[in-house]
Amino acid sequence: MPIPLVHSIASWFLKKRIHQMELFLKYPHEVQHELLHQLIDKAKDTEIGKKYGFHEIKNYDQFAERLPICSYENTQPYIERSRKGENNILWPTPIKWFAQSSGTTNARSKYIPVSSESLEDCHYAASKDLLCMYLNNNENSQLFSGKGLRLGGSKELYENNGTVYGDLSAILIDNMPFWAELSSTPSSDISLMSDWEVKMQAIVDETIQTNVTSLAGVPSWMLVLLNNVLETTGKENLFDVWPNLEVYFHGGVSFEPYIDQYKQLLPEDSFKYYEIYNASEGFFAIQDQNDSKDLLLMLDYGIFYEFIPMDTYGTPSQKIIPLSEVEIHKNYAVVITTNAGLWRYKIGDTVRFTSINPYRIRVSGRTKHHINVFGEELIIENADIALGIAAKETHSEIKDYTAAPIFMKGKEKGAHEWIIEFKNPPKSIEDFNTKLDNALRSANSDYDSKRFNNTTLNAPVIHSARQHLFYDWLKENNKLGGQHKIPRLSNKRDFLDELLRLNK
């Protein structure tokens, strides 16, 4: 298809969709509550609908009163029956696909239902919206003059009992609309390879011959791919390989620890970075402005949102609120009800609202991935910011990290213990430690109060990891590629102790 025609079609779709977005931007609460009624009405004759009397639910308060908040463990028995071919349990439409996720703290697989509605009205709709927003903000874009390099998971799809499970990205690629297939690289055959390391080189070999104009994938794994591209081609930067490259769409993990490394590979100020917030459970938010870290919460993808203030999370006084009651700058756990049959489901992420008109957020961490052994409430967002400051001040670069507590023993005070893999290490690890500690105290008042005069916490303990330590751990645990992530912070020492053992 000629490039001008592609741009014309994209522009037409853009104008149509931007008008639809204006509806939920102007009437966010009405759109969300109408969506909730649609979900309840559609599922009223399912097993879950009959159990909780969906026929009788008339408003949000009744919905919140009847249905409990649930985790994967609560929903798993229903999901397992669906995987075995039973229908009309959580959702009236037969569920054929299940996105497999092993999580980040254990090897037990989770199987998240993916309905035909969530595939079309959420995941694929978000992919189109992402392009719409980008093109709307960059009128001179030549995005469609080439192809988008997508980096998906390394797992194959496995059929069982008439249902299919695999990495979410594999499900999306396997069902990809023709328009997306034509504009993407590598081919589906390569994208769905199961051996991550073999696939990585196959992607390099295919894409270095392609006019790539955009990148899409998890920052940690994309960085591995891009470094392999430069190693294979012998080029100094990626514009020598792909001169028309203009944007990187990233998500899955915080971009903060990786930004400096990307700027070395992509040394042009005009290059754009666009963040997305998606997961196996759904596609939630998209960066809608150039040069912004704020993500627009998408309210018409078949997902109804609720939030738990983190200062009450897991306590007897825990409360759950709808979107209309959130406040800016507070940390919330995300609860979703979806068009794939997840009902008041805790996804495990935390977000912070930066705006409520429109609703924009930043992902601040995970409900399980923080350190709060001593009342310090250290979250991933704090850690990423502080590490970035310490790295900048010591002229070092960080590849990966994790941290856990050193527990109090007798009269000995506690501390935080870090293991950090540097791309370029600091001249003095002690100096880095001091600057990290100061930056954490500046970013987090609770941490600062515990560190004041070593009241509760001693100074951090930092270990410098050998090269490829985190990669080797992921490989050893069959977690290479896809959406697998390094656990950043934990109240337990299991992961840290395992890495310290491997670091010897």
Short mmCIF file of C-alpha atoms in Angstrom, two decimals:
data_model
loop_
_atom_site.label_atom_id
_atom_site.label_comp_id
_atom_site.label_asym_id
_atom_site.label_seq_id
_atom_site.Cartn_x
_atom_site.Cartn_y
_atom_site.Cartn_z
CA MET A 1 0.00 0.00 0.00
CA PRO A 2 1.47 3.43 -0.92
CA ILE A 3 2.71 5.46 2.06
CA PRO A 4 0.49 8.55 1.35
CA LEU A 5 -2.61 6.30 1.31
CA VAL A 6 -1.57 4.70 4.60
CA HIS A 7 -1.19 8.17 6.14
CA SER A 8 -4.61 9.20 4.83
CA ILE A 9 -6.29 6.12 6.34
CA ALA A 10 -4.45 6.66 9.63
CA SER A 11 -5.46 10.32 9.72
CA TRP A 12 -9.11 9.43 9.12
CA PHE A 13 -9.10 6.86 11.90
CA LEU A 14 -7.21 9.26 14.16
CA LYS A 15 -9.83 12.00 13.91
CA LYS A 16 -12.64 9.51 14.54
CA ARG A 17 -10.99 7.99 17.61
CA ILE A 18 -9.86 11.31 19.10
CA HIS A 19 -13.54 12.34 19.11
CA GLN A 20 -14.44 9.16 21.01
CA MET A 21 -11.69 9.82 23.55
CA GLU A 22 -13.10 13.26 24.19
CA LEU A 23 -16.22 11.55 25.56
CA PHE A 24 -14.47 9.80 28.43
CA LEU A 25 -12.19 12.80 28.98
CA LYS A 26 -15.26 15.01 29.47
CA TYR A 27 -17.48 12.50 31.27
CA PRO A 28 -15.11 10.01 32.97
CA HIS A 29 -17.41 8.95 35.81
CA GLU A 30 -20.45 8.54 33.59
CA VAL A 31 -18.44 6.45 31.10
CA GLN A 32 -17.07 4.23 33.88
CA HIS A 33 -20.43 3.66 35.57
CA GLU A 34 -22.16 2.92 32.27
CA LEU A 35 -19.40 0.44 31.54
CA LEU A 36 -19.93 -1.23 34.93
CA HIS A 37 -23.64 -1.65 34.20
CA GLN A 38 -22.81 -3.17 30.79
CA LEU A 39 -20.41 -5.69 32.34
CA ILE A 40 -22.90 -6.66 35.06
CA ASP A 41 -25.75 -6.99 32.57
CA LYS A 42 -23.74 -9.10 30.16
CA ALA A 43 -22.57 -11.49 32.88
CA LYS A 44 -25.83 -11.71 34.86
CA ASP A 45 -26.56 -15.26 33.71
CA THR A 46 -23.05 -16.61 34.30
CA GLU A 47 -22.23 -18.74 37.33
CA ILE A 48 -20.56 -15.78 39.06
CA GLY A 49 -23.47 -13.53 38.09
CA LYS A 50 -26.03 -15.85 39.67
CA LYS A 51 -23.89 -16.35 42.78
CA TYR A 52 -23.77 -12.63 43.52
CA GLY A 53 -27.21 -11.69 42.19
CA PHE A 54 -26.13 -9.52 39.26
CA HIS A 55 -29.82 -9.27 38.24
CA GLU A 56 -30.49 -7.20 41.36
CA ILE A 57 -27.47 -4.86 41.21
CA LYS A 58 -28.59 -1.36 40.24
CA ASN A 59 -25.64 0.84 41.22
CA TYR A 60 -21.99 0.90 42.26
CA ASP A 61 -22.72 0.74 46.00
CA GLN A 62 -24.67 -2.51 45.57
CA PHE A 63 -21.90 -3.90 43.37
CA ALA A 64 -19.25 -3.06 45.98
CA GLU A 65 -21.39 -4.45 48.80
CA ARG A 66 -22.07 -7.81 47.15
CA LEU A 67 -18.80 -8.70 45.47
CA PRO A 68 -15.64 -9.21 47.53
CA ILE A 69 -12.22 -7.96 46.47
CA CYS A 70 -10.28 -10.95 45.13
CA SER A 71 -6.79 -12.05 44.22
CA TYR A 72 -5.67 -14.69 41.72
CA GLU A 73 -5.88 -17.35 44.43
CA ASN A 74 -9.59 -16.59 44.96
CA THR A 75 -10.32 -16.69 41.23
CA GLN A 76 -8.13 -19.66 40.33
CA PRO A 77 -10.77 -22.42 40.82
CA TYR A 78 -13.09 -20.70 38.32
CA ILE A 79 -10.22 -20.14 35.88
CA GLU A 80 -9.11 -23.77 36.08
CA ARG A 81 -12.60 -24.94 35.17
CA SER A 82 -12.63 -22.51 32.24
CA ARG A 83 -9.25 -23.83 31.07
CA LYS A 84 -10.74 -27.33 31.01
CA GLY A 85 -13.41 -26.17 28.59
CA GLU A 86 -16.33 -25.16 30.83
CA ASN A 87 -18.19 -22.07 29.67
CA ASN A 88 -20.36 -19.34 31.20
CA ILE A 89 -18.53 -19.33 34.53
CA LEU A 90 -16.90 -15.89 34.82
CA TRP A 91 -17.93 -14.50 31.43
CA PRO A 92 -20.70 -15.47 28.95
CA THR A 93 -18.42 -15.57 25.90
CA PRO A 94 -16.40 -18.82 25.69
CA ILE A 95 -12.83 -18.15 26.87
CA LYS A 96 -10.38 -19.72 24.44
CA TRP A 97 -7.14 -17.97 25.43
CA PHE A 98 -5.30 -17.75 28.75
CA ALA A 99 -2.27 -15.53 29.23
CA GLN A 100 0.34 -17.43 31.21
CA SER A 101 2.32 -15.46 33.77
CA SER A 102 4.73 -16.87 36.31
CA GLY A 103 4.85 -13.63 38.29
CA THR A 104 8.14 -12.41 39.72
CA THR A 105 8.41 -14.09 43.10
CA ASN A 106 7.62 -17.73 42.43
CA ALA A 107 7.47 -20.26 39.62
CA ARG A 108 3.77 -21.10 39.89
CA SER A 109 2.01 -20.12 36.71
CA LYS A 110 -1.01 -17.87 36.61
CA TYR A 111 -3.49 -18.19 33.75
CA ILE A 112 -5.32 -14.94 33.06
CA PRO A 113 -8.48 -15.27 30.91
CA VAL A 114 -8.40 -13.38 27.59
CA SER A 115 -11.84 -13.11 26.00
CA SER A 116 -12.53 -12.16 22.41
CA GLU A 117 -13.90 -8.85 23.76
CA SER A 118 -10.75 -8.05 25.73
CA LEU A 119 -8.60 -9.02 22.77
CA GLU A 120 -10.41 -6.67 20.37
CA ASP A 121 -11.82 -3.93 22.62
CA CYS A 122 -8.87 -3.65 24.98
CA HIS A 123 -5.50 -4.94 23.76
CA TYR A 124 -5.85 -4.27 20.02
CA ALA A 125 -7.86 -1.09 20.59
CA ALA A 126 -5.03 0.20 22.78
CA SER A 127 -2.45 -0.56 20.10
CA LYS A 128 -4.42 1.58 17.65
CA ASP A 129 -4.94 4.33 20.23
CA LEU A 130 -1.23 4.43 20.94
CA LEU A 131 -0.57 5.15 17.27
CA CYS A 132 -3.40 7.69 17.22
CA MET A 133 -1.98 9.65 20.12
CA TYR A 134 1.54 9.53 18.79
CA LEU A 135 0.52 10.69 15.30
CA ASN A 136 -1.74 13.37 16.77
CA ASN A 137 1.25 14.79 18.66
CA ASN A 138 3.74 14.38 15.80
CA GLU A 139 2.15 15.51 12.54
CA ASN A 140 5.38 15.11 10.55
CA SER A 141 5.84 11.50 11.61
CA GLN A 142 6.87 8.99 8.94
CA LEU A 143 5.98 6.02 11.12
CA PHE A 144 4.23 4.15 8.30
CA SER A 145 7.13 4.52 5.90
CA GLY A 146 8.66 1.48 7.61
CA LYS A 147 7.86 -1.22 10.16
CA GLY A 148 7.61 -1.49 13.92
CA LEU A 149 10.03 -3.86 15.62
CA ARG A 150 8.03 -5.73 18.25
CA LEU A 151 9.75 -7.81 20.92
CA GLY A 152 7.38 -10.35 22.42
CA GLY A 153 7.62 -13.29 24.77
CA SER A 154 9.60 -16.43 24.14
CA LYS A 155 6.92 -19.01 24.88
CA GLU A 156 4.97 -21.02 22.38
CA LEU A 157 1.22 -21.43 22.54
CA TYR A 158 0.04 -24.75 23.95
CA GLU A 159 -3.40 -26.18 23.32
CA ASN A 160 -5.18 -28.11 26.04
CA ASN A 161 -8.83 -29.10 26.41
CA GLY A 162 -9.71 -26.91 23.46
CA THR A 163 -8.22 -23.83 25.15
CA VAL A 164 -4.93 -22.12 24.40
CA TYR A 165 -2.41 -20.72 26.85
CA GLY A 166 0.90 -18.94 26.47
CA ASP A 167 2.64 -15.63 26.93
CA LEU A 168 0.25 -12.69 26.35
CA SER A 169 2.45 -11.32 23.59
CA ALA A 170 2.33 -14.72 21.87
CA ILE A 171 -1.48 -14.70 22.02
CA LEU A 172 -1.58 -11.18 20.61
CA ILE A 173 0.85 -12.02 17.81
CA ASP A 174 -0.95 -15.26 16.97
CA ASN A 175 -4.27 -13.41 16.59
CA MET A 176 -2.86 -10.20 15.16
CA PRO A 177 -5.04 -8.32 12.64
CA PHE A 178 -3.67 -8.21 9.09
CA TRP A 179 -2.94 -4.48 9.29
CA ALA A 180 -0.70 -5.02 12.31
CA GLU A 181 1.08 -7.99 10.73
CA LEU A 182 1.88 -5.98 7.60
CA SER A 183 3.41 -3.14 9.60
CA SER A 184 5.46 -5.28 12.02
CA THR A 185 8.77 -7.12 12.15
CA PRO A 186 10.01 -9.79 12.82
CA SER A 187 7.69 -12.35 11.26
CA SER A 188 5.27 -14.26 13.45
CA ASP A 189 7.28 -17.45 13.00
CA ILE A 190 10.33 -15.82 14.56
CA SER A 191 8.33 -13.92 17.19
CA LEU A 192 6.81 -17.16 18.49
CA MET A 193 10.10 -19.08 18.76
CA SER A 194 10.38 -20.75 22.18
CA ASP A 195 14.19 -20.65 22.60
CA TRP A 196 14.84 -17.05 23.66
CA GLU A 197 18.54 -16.93 22.78
CA VAL A 198 18.04 -18.51 19.34
CA LYS A 199 15.11 -16.17 18.71
CA MET A 200 17.16 -13.14 19.69
CA GLN A 201 19.72 -13.72 16.95
CA ALA A 202 16.99 -14.56 14.42
CA ILE A 203 15.31 -11.21 15.18
CA VAL A 204 18.62 -9.40 14.70
CA ASP A 205 19.30 -11.13 11.37
CA GLU A 206 15.85 -10.30 10.00
CA THR A 207 15.40 -6.76 11.28
CA ILE A 208 18.79 -5.28 10.36
CA GLN A 209 17.68 -5.65 6.73
CA THR A 210 14.37 -3.88 7.43
CA ASN A 211 13.41 -0.20 7.47
CA VAL A 212 12.47 -0.02 11.16
CA THR A 213 10.74 3.19 12.24
CA SER A 214 9.59 2.22 15.75
CA LEU A 215 10.43 -0.13 18.60
CA ALA A 216 8.03 -1.80 21.06
CA GLY A 217 8.87 -3.99 24.03
CA VAL A 218 10.00 -4.28 27.65
CA PRO A 219 13.05 -2.01 28.25
CA SER A 220 15.29 -4.63 29.85
CA TRP A 221 14.88 -7.17 27.05
CA MET A 222 14.83 -4.58 24.27
CA LEU A 223 18.18 -3.32 25.53
CA VAL A 224 19.65 -6.81 25.15
CA LEU A 225 18.32 -7.00 21.58
CA LEU A 226 19.59 -3.55 20.58
CA ASN A 227 23.07 -4.23 21.92
CA ASN A 228 23.08 -7.45 19.90
CA VAL A 229 22.11 -5.43 16.81
CA LEU A 230 25.12 -3.14 17.25
CA GLU A 231 27.43 -6.07 17.97
CA THR A 232 26.26 -7.89 14.83
CA THR A 233 26.42 -4.85 12.54
CA GLY A 234 29.48 -3.19 14.04
CA LYS A 235 27.69 0.17 13.96
CA GLU A 236 28.18 2.89 16.56
CA ASN A 237 24.52 3.66 17.19
CA LEU A 238 21.09 2.49 16.05
CA PHE A 239 20.53 5.33 13.60
CA ASP A 240 23.40 3.90 11.55
CA VAL A 241 21.32 0.71 11.28
CA TRP A 242 17.84 2.23 11.05
CA PRO A 243 18.11 5.88 9.91
CA ASN A 244 14.32 6.41 10.01
CA LEU A 245 13.85 5.20 13.59
CA GLU A 246 11.75 7.77 15.47
CA VAL A 247 10.02 6.32 18.57
CA TYR A 248 10.26 3.61 21.23
CA PHE A 249 6.99 2.40 22.82
CA HIS A 250 7.94 0.84 26.15
CA GLY A 251 6.26 -0.64 29.21
CA GLY A 252 6.32 -3.53 31.64
CA VAL A 253 9.00 -2.14 33.96
CA SER A 254 10.15 1.29 35.06
CA PHE A 255 12.14 3.06 32.35
CA GLU A 256 14.07 5.18 34.85
CA PRO A 257 17.05 2.79 35.33
CA TYR A 258 17.50 2.36 31.55
CA ILE A 259 17.02 5.83 30.06
CA ASP A 260 20.71 6.82 30.00
CA GLN A 261 21.70 3.59 28.26
CA TYR A 262 19.02 4.14 25.61
CA LYS A 263 20.22 7.67 24.99
CA GLN A 264 23.69 6.30 24.25
CA LEU A 265 22.25 3.89 21.68
CA LEU A 266 19.88 6.56 20.28
CA PRO A 267 21.87 9.82 20.46
CA GLU A 268 19.38 12.18 18.83
CA ASP A 269 17.26 14.63 20.81
CA SER A 270 14.40 14.29 18.32
CA PHE A 271 13.92 10.60 19.15
CA LYS A 272 10.70 9.99 21.10
CA TYR A 273 9.89 7.70 24.03
CA TYR A 274 6.26 6.72 24.67
CA GLU A 275 5.30 4.72 27.74
CA ILE A 276 2.39 2.29 28.01
CA TYR A 277 0.89 0.48 30.98
CA ASN A 278 -0.39 -2.97 30.13
CA ALA A 279 -0.40 -6.43 31.64
CA SER A 280 -1.88 -9.87 31.06
CA GLU A 281 -5.08 -8.62 32.73
CA GLY A 282 -5.57 -5.68 30.38
CA PHE A 283 -4.27 -2.50 28.80
CA PHE A 284 -4.72 0.38 31.20
CA ALA A 285 -2.98 3.61 30.27
CA ILE A 286 -1.03 5.35 27.50
CA GLN A 287 1.30 8.32 27.41
CA ASP A 288 -0.70 10.91 25.49
CA GLN A 289 1.84 13.78 25.40
CA ASN A 290 5.36 14.13 24.05
CA ASP A 291 8.14 14.23 26.65
CA SER A 292 5.86 13.29 29.55
CA LYS A 293 5.99 10.62 32.24
CA ASP A 294 2.25 10.81 32.86
CA LEU A 295 -0.07 8.18 31.39
CA LEU A 296 -3.69 8.80 30.43
CA LEU A 297 -5.98 6.24 32.09
CA MET A 298 -8.10 4.71 29.33
CA LEU A 299 -11.68 4.43 30.53
CA ASP A 300 -13.50 2.75 27.62
CA TYR A 301 -11.59 -0.52 27.14
CA GLY A 302 -14.09 -2.69 29.02
CA ILE A 303 -12.28 -2.21 32.35
CA PHE A 304 -13.96 -0.72 35.44
CA TYR A 305 -11.48 0.70 37.94
CA GLU A 306 -11.42 0.80 41.72
CA PHE A 307 -8.57 1.73 44.04
CA ILE A 308 -7.31 0.89 47.53
CA PRO A 309 -5.33 3.65 49.30
CA MET A 310 -2.01 2.06 50.21
CA ASP A 311 -2.03 3.63 53.66
CA THR A 312 -4.95 1.29 54.48
CA TYR A 313 -4.02 -1.65 52.22
CA GLY A 314 -4.22 -5.01 53.98
CA THR A 315 -5.39 -3.47 57.27
CA PRO A 316 -8.75 -3.82 59.05
CA SER A 317 -9.53 -0.25 57.95
CA GLN A 318 -8.84 -0.98 54.26
CA LYS A 319 -11.26 0.85 51.99
CA ILE A 320 -11.98 0.55 48.28
CA ILE A 321 -12.98 3.61 46.29
CA PRO A 322 -14.16 4.28 42.71
CA LEU A 323 -12.30 6.56 40.31
CA SER A 324 -14.41 9.57 41.33
CA GLU A 325 -12.88 9.56 44.84
CA VAL A 326 -9.15 9.34 44.09
CA GLU A 327 -6.79 12.16 45.04
CA ILE A 328 -3.58 13.28 43.36
CA HIS A 329 -0.18 12.31 44.78
CA LYS A 330 -1.59 9.41 46.83
CA ASN A 331 -0.47 5.83 46.29
CA TYR A 332 -3.21 3.31 45.34
CA ALA A 333 -3.45 -0.40 44.67
CA VAL A 334 -5.37 -1.06 41.44
CA VAL A 335 -8.54 -3.18 41.38
CA ILE A 336 -10.20 -4.05 38.06
CA THR A 337 -13.43 -5.57 36.74
CA THR A 338 -13.03 -6.59 33.09
CA ASN A 339 -14.68 -7.83 29.92
CA ALA A 340 -12.73 -11.08 30.35
CA GLY A 341 -14.46 -12.07 33.59
CA LEU A 342 -12.18 -10.69 36.28
CA TRP A 343 -14.38 -9.26 39.05
CA ARG A 344 -12.92 -6.79 41.59
CA TYR A 345 -9.50 -8.31 40.95
CA LYS A 346 -6.31 -6.98 42.54
CA ILE A 347 -3.65 -6.88 39.83
CA GLY A 348 -0.82 -6.23 42.27
CA ASP A 349 0.25 -2.84 40.88
CA THR A 350 0.28 0.52 42.60
CA VAL A 351 -0.27 3.86 40.87
CA ARG A 352 -0.15 7.52 41.78
CA PHE A 353 -2.46 10.07 40.15
CA THR A 354 -0.74 13.16 38.80
CA SER A 355 -3.97 14.68 37.46
CA ILE A 356 -7.70 14.10 37.85
CA ASN A 357 -8.80 16.27 34.92
CA PRO A 358 -8.07 14.25 32.90
CA TYR A 359 -7.10 11.18 34.92
CA ARG A 360 -3.38 10.66 34.46
CA ILE A 361 -1.21 8.29 36.47
CA ARG A 362 2.30 7.04 37.04
CA VAL A 363 3.00 3.43 37.96
CA SER A 364 4.69 3.55 41.35
CA GLY A 365 5.35 -0.12 42.08
CA ARG A 366 3.86 -3.39 43.20
CA THR A 367 1.81 -4.16 46.30
CA LYS A 368 4.20 -6.99 47.16
CA HIS A 369 7.38 -5.27 45.98
CA HIS A 370 8.27 -2.73 48.61
CA ILE A 371 10.23 -2.70 51.84
CA ASN A 372 8.27 -1.82 54.95
CA VAL A 373 9.89 -3.92 57.65
CA PHE A 374 10.78 -0.88 59.76
CA GLY A 375 7.93 1.47 58.78
CA GLU A 376 9.99 3.07 55.99
CA GLU A 377 7.45 2.41 53.17
CA LEU A 378 10.12 2.28 50.46
CA ILE A 379 8.51 1.75 47.03
CA ILE A 380 10.01 1.09 43.60
CA GLU A 381 9.41 4.66 42.45
CA ASN A 382 11.58 5.94 45.34
CA ALA A 383 14.30 3.42 44.56
CA ASP A 384 14.42 4.21 40.84
CA ILE A 385 14.63 7.95 41.45
CA ALA A 386 17.33 7.62 44.12
CA LEU A 387 19.43 5.18 42.10
CA GLY A 388 19.23 7.53 39.11
CA ILE A 389 20.51 10.43 41.22
CA ALA A 390 23.32 8.38 42.75
CA ALA A 391 24.37 7.06 39.35
CA LYS A 392 24.42 10.55 37.84
CA GLU A 393 26.44 11.99 40.72
CA THR A 394 29.01 9.17 40.60
CA HIS A 395 29.16 8.97 36.76
CA SER A 396 28.05 5.34 36.82
CA GLU A 397 25.40 3.30 34.98
CA ILE A 398 23.08 0.67 36.44
CA LYS A 399 21.85 -2.41 34.58
CA ASP A 400 19.80 -4.15 37.28
CA TYR A 401 19.24 -4.17 41.02
CA THR A 402 17.30 -5.64 43.89
CA ALA A 403 17.11 -4.92 47.61
CA ALA A 404 15.84 -6.55 50.81
CA PRO A 405 16.02 -5.88 54.54
CA ILE A 406 18.69 -6.85 57.01
CA PHE A 407 16.56 -7.79 60.00
CA MET A 408 17.29 -6.61 63.50
CA LYS A 409 19.12 -9.06 65.77
CA GLY A 410 19.24 -8.34 69.46
CA LYS A 411 20.56 -4.80 69.83
CA GLU A 412 21.70 -4.64 66.20
CA LYS A 413 19.68 -2.24 64.08
CA GLY A 414 18.26 -3.09 60.70
CA ALA A 415 19.32 -1.88 57.25
CA HIS A 416 18.64 -2.32 53.56
CA GLU A 417 20.91 -4.58 51.56
CA TRP A 418 21.31 -3.98 47.83
CA ILE A 419 22.93 -5.92 45.02
CA ILE A 420 23.49 -3.78 41.92
CA GLU A 421 24.81 -4.80 38.52
CA PHE A 422 26.59 -1.84 36.97
CA LYS A 423 27.27 -1.29 33.29
CA ASN A 424 29.84 1.30 34.34
CA PRO A 425 30.67 1.01 38.06
CA PRO A 426 31.36 4.02 40.27
CA LYS A 427 34.95 4.73 41.27
CA SER A 428 33.95 4.34 44.90
CA ILE A 429 31.12 2.06 46.02
CA GLU A 430 31.21 3.83 49.40
CA ASP A 431 30.59 7.18 47.70
CA PHE A 432 27.74 5.65 45.70
CA ASN A 433 26.29 4.23 48.92
CA THR A 434 26.33 7.64 50.61
CA LYS A 435 24.67 9.35 47.64
CA LEU A 436 22.03 6.61 47.35
CA ASP A 437 21.23 6.90 51.04
CA ASN A 438 20.92 10.69 50.81
CA ALA A 439 18.72 10.45 47.71
CA LEU A 440 16.43 7.90 49.39
CA ARG A 441 16.12 10.17 52.41
CA SER A 442 15.20 13.06 50.13
CA ALA A 443 12.63 10.99 48.19
CA ASN A 444 10.95 9.30 51.17
CA SER A 445 10.25 11.05 54.50
CA ASP A 446 9.44 7.75 56.25
CA TYR A 447 12.81 6.33 55.26
CA ASP A 448 14.47 9.57 56.34
CA SER A 449 12.91 9.44 59.81
CA LYS A 450 14.12 5.86 60.32
CA ARG A 451 17.62 6.83 59.18
CA PHE A 452 17.83 9.99 61.33
CA ASN A 453 20.72 9.42 63.73
CA ASN A 454 20.47 5.74 62.78
CA THR A 455 17.30 5.61 64.90
CA THR A 456 16.04 2.37 63.37
CA LEU A 457 18.01 1.88 60.17
CA ASN A 458 21.74 1.81 59.66
CA ALA A 459 23.25 2.94 56.35
CA PRO A 460 22.57 0.67 53.35
CA VAL A 461 24.84 -2.25 52.49
CA ILE A 462 25.67 -2.47 48.78
CA HIS A 463 27.15 -5.36 46.81
CA SER A 464 28.44 -4.91 43.28
CA ALA A 465 27.18 -7.79 41.14
CA ARG A 466 29.29 -9.61 38.59
CA GLN A 467 28.37 -9.05 34.96
CA HIS A 468 25.31 -10.99 33.72
CA LEU A 469 24.30 -12.07 37.24
CA PHE A 470 20.64 -11.15 36.81
CA TYR A 471 20.51 -12.62 33.29
CA ASP A 472 22.01 -15.87 34.60
CA TRP A 473 19.40 -16.01 37.39
CA LEU A 474 16.58 -15.49 34.88
CA LYS A 475 18.01 -18.18 32.62
CA GLU A 476 18.45 -20.62 35.50
CA ASN A 477 14.80 -20.09 36.44
CA ASN A 478 13.49 -20.32 32.85
CA LYS A 479 12.44 -16.66 32.86
CA LEU A 480 14.27 -15.29 29.82
CA GLY A 481 12.36 -12.83 27.65
CA GLY A 482 8.77 -11.71 27.46
CA GLN A 483 7.27 -9.96 30.46
CA HIS A 484 9.54 -11.57 33.06
CA LYS A 485 10.89 -8.97 35.46
CA ILE A 486 13.49 -8.66 38.16
CA PRO A 487 11.90 -8.34 41.64
CA ARG A 488 13.18 -4.94 42.76
CA LEU A 489 12.19 -4.70 46.42
CA SER A 490 11.01 -7.30 48.89
CA ASN A 491 10.25 -7.65 52.59
CA LYS A 492 11.84 -11.10 52.40
CA ARG A 493 15.43 -12.09 51.66
CA ASP A 494 14.83 -15.18 49.49
CA PHE A 495 15.62 -13.58 46.13
CA LEU A 496 18.51 -11.46 47.44
CA ASP A 497 20.13 -14.43 49.18
CA GLU A 498 19.86 -16.50 46.02
CA LEU A 499 21.58 -13.76 43.99
CA LEU A 500 24.30 -13.33 46.61
CA ARG A 501 24.95 -17.07 46.33
CA LEU A 502 25.20 -16.86 42.54
CA ASN A 503 27.45 -13.80 42.82
CA LYS A 504 30.25 -15.74 44.51
#
